[in-house]
Amino acid sequence: MIQYILRRLLLIIPVLLGVLFLTFVLMYLVPGDPVLTMLGQHADDDIIQRMRTELHLDDPWYQQFFSYLNRTIRGDLGRSYISHVDVTTALKQKIPNTFKLALAAIIVSTIMGIAIGIISAVYKNSWLDHLAMTVALLFISTPVFWFGMLLIYLFSMTLGWTPVSGMGEGSFNLKHLILPALTLGSRFAAFLARYTRSVMLEVISEDYIRTARAKGVKESLVILKHGLRNALIPIVTVVGMNFASLLNGSVLTETIFAWPGFGRYLVTAIKKRDFQVIAGCVWIGALIFVFVNLIVDIIYVMLDPRISYD
Amino acid sequence: MKKLSSLGLLFLLILFLSGVSQIAFAAENPQYGGTLHLSNDADWDTLDPAYASGFDAGEMAVKFYDGLVRFDFSSNKIVADLAESWEVKNNNQNFIFHLRKGVKFHNGVEFTAQDVKYTFERLYDPEVASPGTWVYPMIKGTAAKLAGESAELAGVKVIDDYTIEFDLSEPFGLFLTHLTLPYGLIVNQSAVEKYGADFSQHPVGTGPFKFVEWEHDNKLVMKANQDYWAGRPYVDQVIYRVIPQPLTDIAEFEANNLDRTVVPEEERERWLNDPEWSDYITTIADLSTYYLALNSDFEPLDNPQVREAINYAIDSKTITDSLFPYYVAANDAIPEGMPGGSDLPIKADPEKAKQLLTEAGYPDGFELDIWVSDSSTSVRVGGVLQALLGRVGIQVNLIKNDWSVFYNTVKNGNAPAYYLSWWADYADPYNFLNALYTTDRIPFNNQEINSLLKEMTITTDTDQRIRLSQQIIKLADQVGDPYIYLYHTSTSYVKHPWVKGDLYHQMYTADKLLTWWIDQDLKAESTN
């Protein structure tokens, strides 16, 4: 197992290099210019040229790539072209914010999604199943933006139970987390409910479930211990992938709730063609994805002893 | 809709007639203390004046820094700031400023003429690569300094610790106005050197507020400078939050978490007609002009008759009536209320447009690519332009791109027609006319207009400036104006009743938050 983990960790290096290379090539190909964004309509050719030289934007892309690589290996992600803020410092602020939101959303959506999925599977074709699946379909089809604004109107403006937006004071403020987590998690909860139902239906029609029931094992044990445990592997994969994607930021939710996270930071940088920030975000985002993937693979072994990486 | 539009216009007209800004002065005595909660829709790009190219950055920089002069709080008049007085010599070619004594930067260092010299030399330091070098090229020695040929700026001379002289290469009547721009805010050398590349994160000026904290994309906090040379601000602290979504922002206001905010465009009708809030809403005419530009490098836009036909085909009143009932339909580049505008009528005559197209050899119209950015406003305006031009046979292809691609194309002269705006750097028609008629985005080069613009840079006589501005507008119209002016915007702000002394100025650099105060008893009463 340890060897497997080491091997996977080593594989991260070519993956990250590949991601960075592709990012540079794409940035080089995509039209647009950070200098024009920075200078606005006052930009005359002299100023533009001077700034391009100062920022090394006229260097060939491969030269920019190797110079970036050289700095990054030494832990320097550079500074934003626009704000001149150190990218590493900015990411240190944004990543914990996004992590809080993603974790809360994944907890809410996983608990809700799995619970509703199991109930739907157990009471297949009952009114409860139909209701749960209709609600799930509704949530999958609901635009995030509209749902977020609706929650603000209902819980913040009308009932006054939650703050409207922001992160509040201090490092952790649960009240501020509720609405963004619900907004971000609702779609995945709905998707997970439908997915869990379908996986559970498959599992509970297996012979070993019938055997367990014939042996007189309590129904709740049959469902949770024998059924759910076996259904968990595909569910963990889906949850893991979704968590990794949430950790890479959720622009809409962050925008609605004025949440200073990774997603807004990256999208603003893309709009302004702020290459240093884009490259830093893509690099860190890829790293997060690879690590979450590795953790999911390790969880497989814990869930199913038959899986072995040795 | 028509009624609302007329009401909006009437409201704006009253604003224009009453001056360029409003301060809600109440009869009560101002109270000290309390925290003012405000918001912005985006994070600030920088707090370093040398890089403050955007309105947001400039608006924030004036809270931490002072310039030599500033705009008066209740008019567009230029008044003393760090300069106590000044002398203008040699027909606007030499400016001698007598500086205030005893003013200190936030780091405790005393402000002197050396700081002024350092600020301008830093702006033209090639290593700083400031986007603001377009502002003071008239100062002697800027080109040499920028080229790295000279360590000092020849045109900025320290006479003594409290006197400084600016020597210009030619007379420039707008020099004082240019000094109100954020690039002219005075920085302290030791603070710049101490923080280096992070200076933007640690603003140290002489301004009314001291920097406390800036969490990017979240909030910016400042506290009152108790030793401010003009007297401390009334509020103890100001917290700006970054709230990108206007509907969330207005919800925060309704939840009493913001003291004043902008009414979102789509909510304006509801708020302006709400009796609970209408007394607390102030609408101010922005110094903006939105236009459709026609690039004569592309056929048939090189034909003045075709450009005129397009002008006749587009009824700017239709655009404001259908999309923006609170904006003013434009007849020229100059925003309503700013001196220098013309009495040209809004050309809205599709039949005349068709006739001109026939005379120009395009009786069946032609295809035209209009470039717009991907903002929802641009796309909506683009749609109306498409419909209006379609009526006279011009088939419009709307080319929509994100801002960076859009502006790159426009800047390089590759867009035949594009929809864009100009927002004033300062309240003077020269700022609009020079930006529009001498740009390299379209090949418009009229010698007569250029010489009239040159005259505008020299004279400070208001009547003559107005005459010159009107002359340029009429001349451009006669030669087939490459711009079709569409509308001028306005903004409505709503505040809570406990906010007093709130300032509404057309210039983004005018408000230093010195007049604002909070009626704390009223706030406690209203929020409990």
Tab-separated table of C-alpha atoms in Angstrom, chain A residues 106 109-118 121 188-189 191-201 203 223 227-243 296 299-300 303:
chain	number	residue	atom	x	y	z
A	106	ILE	CA	-20.314	18.016	0.640
A	109	SER	CA	-25.313	16.963	0.212
A	110	THR	CA	-23.856	13.548	1.089
A	111	ILE	CA	-26.025	13.086	4.175
A	112	MET	CA	-29.170	14.292	2.407
A	113	GLY	CA	-28.453	12.530	-0.873
A	114	ILE	CA	-27.594	9.122	0.596
A	115	ALA	CA	-30.464	9.175	3.113
A	116	ILE	CA	-33.055	10.111	0.476
A	117	GLY	CA	-31.575	7.612	-1.995
A	118	ILE	CA	-31.806	4.750	0.516
A	121	ALA	CA	-34.755	2.456	-2.924
A	188	PHE	CA	-25.336	17.396	-5.812
A	189	ALA	CA	-27.653	16.148	-3.035
A	191	PHE	CA	-28.038	13.931	-8.039
A	192	LEU	CA	-26.654	11.732	-5.257
A	193	ALA	CA	-30.168	10.758	-4.120
A	194	ARG	CA	-30.977	9.497	-7.618
A	195	TYR	CA	-27.600	7.789	-7.947
A	196	THR	CA	-27.770	6.138	-4.498
A	197	ARG	CA	-31.288	4.888	-5.247
A	198	SER	CA	-30.173	3.239	-8.457
A	199	VAL	CA	-27.035	1.665	-6.900
A	200	MET	CA	-28.993	0.479	-3.846
A	201	LEU	CA	-31.714	-1.060	-6.019
A	203	VAL	CA	-27.380	-4.160	-4.567
A	223	ILE	CA	-30.038	-2.365	4.267
A	227	GLY	CA	-26.668	-3.175	1.273
A	228	LEU	CA	-25.186	0.270	1.826
A	229	ARG	CA	-21.658	-0.925	2.503
A	230	ASN	CA	-21.532	-2.636	-0.869
A	231	ALA	CA	-23.167	0.301	-2.606
A	232	LEU	CA	-20.691	2.741	-1.108
A	233	ILE	CA	-17.779	2.205	-3.507
A	234	PRO	CA	-19.362	3.880	-6.558
A	235	ILE	CA	-20.934	6.474	-4.251
A	236	VAL	CA	-17.547	7.347	-2.697
A	237	THR	CA	-16.105	7.797	-6.192
A	238	VAL	CA	-18.847	10.247	-7.115
A	239	VAL	CA	-18.620	12.090	-3.776
A	240	GLY	CA	-14.824	12.277	-4.045
A	241	MET	CA	-14.879	13.667	-7.559
A	242	ASN	CA	-17.537	16.197	-6.641
A	243	PHE	CA	-15.597	17.284	-3.555
A	296	VAL	CA	-10.643	8.167	-2.698
A	299	ILE	CA	-10.867	4.794	1.029
A	300	TYR	CA	-11.737	1.989	-1.441
A	303	LEU	CA	-14.414	-0.078	2.409
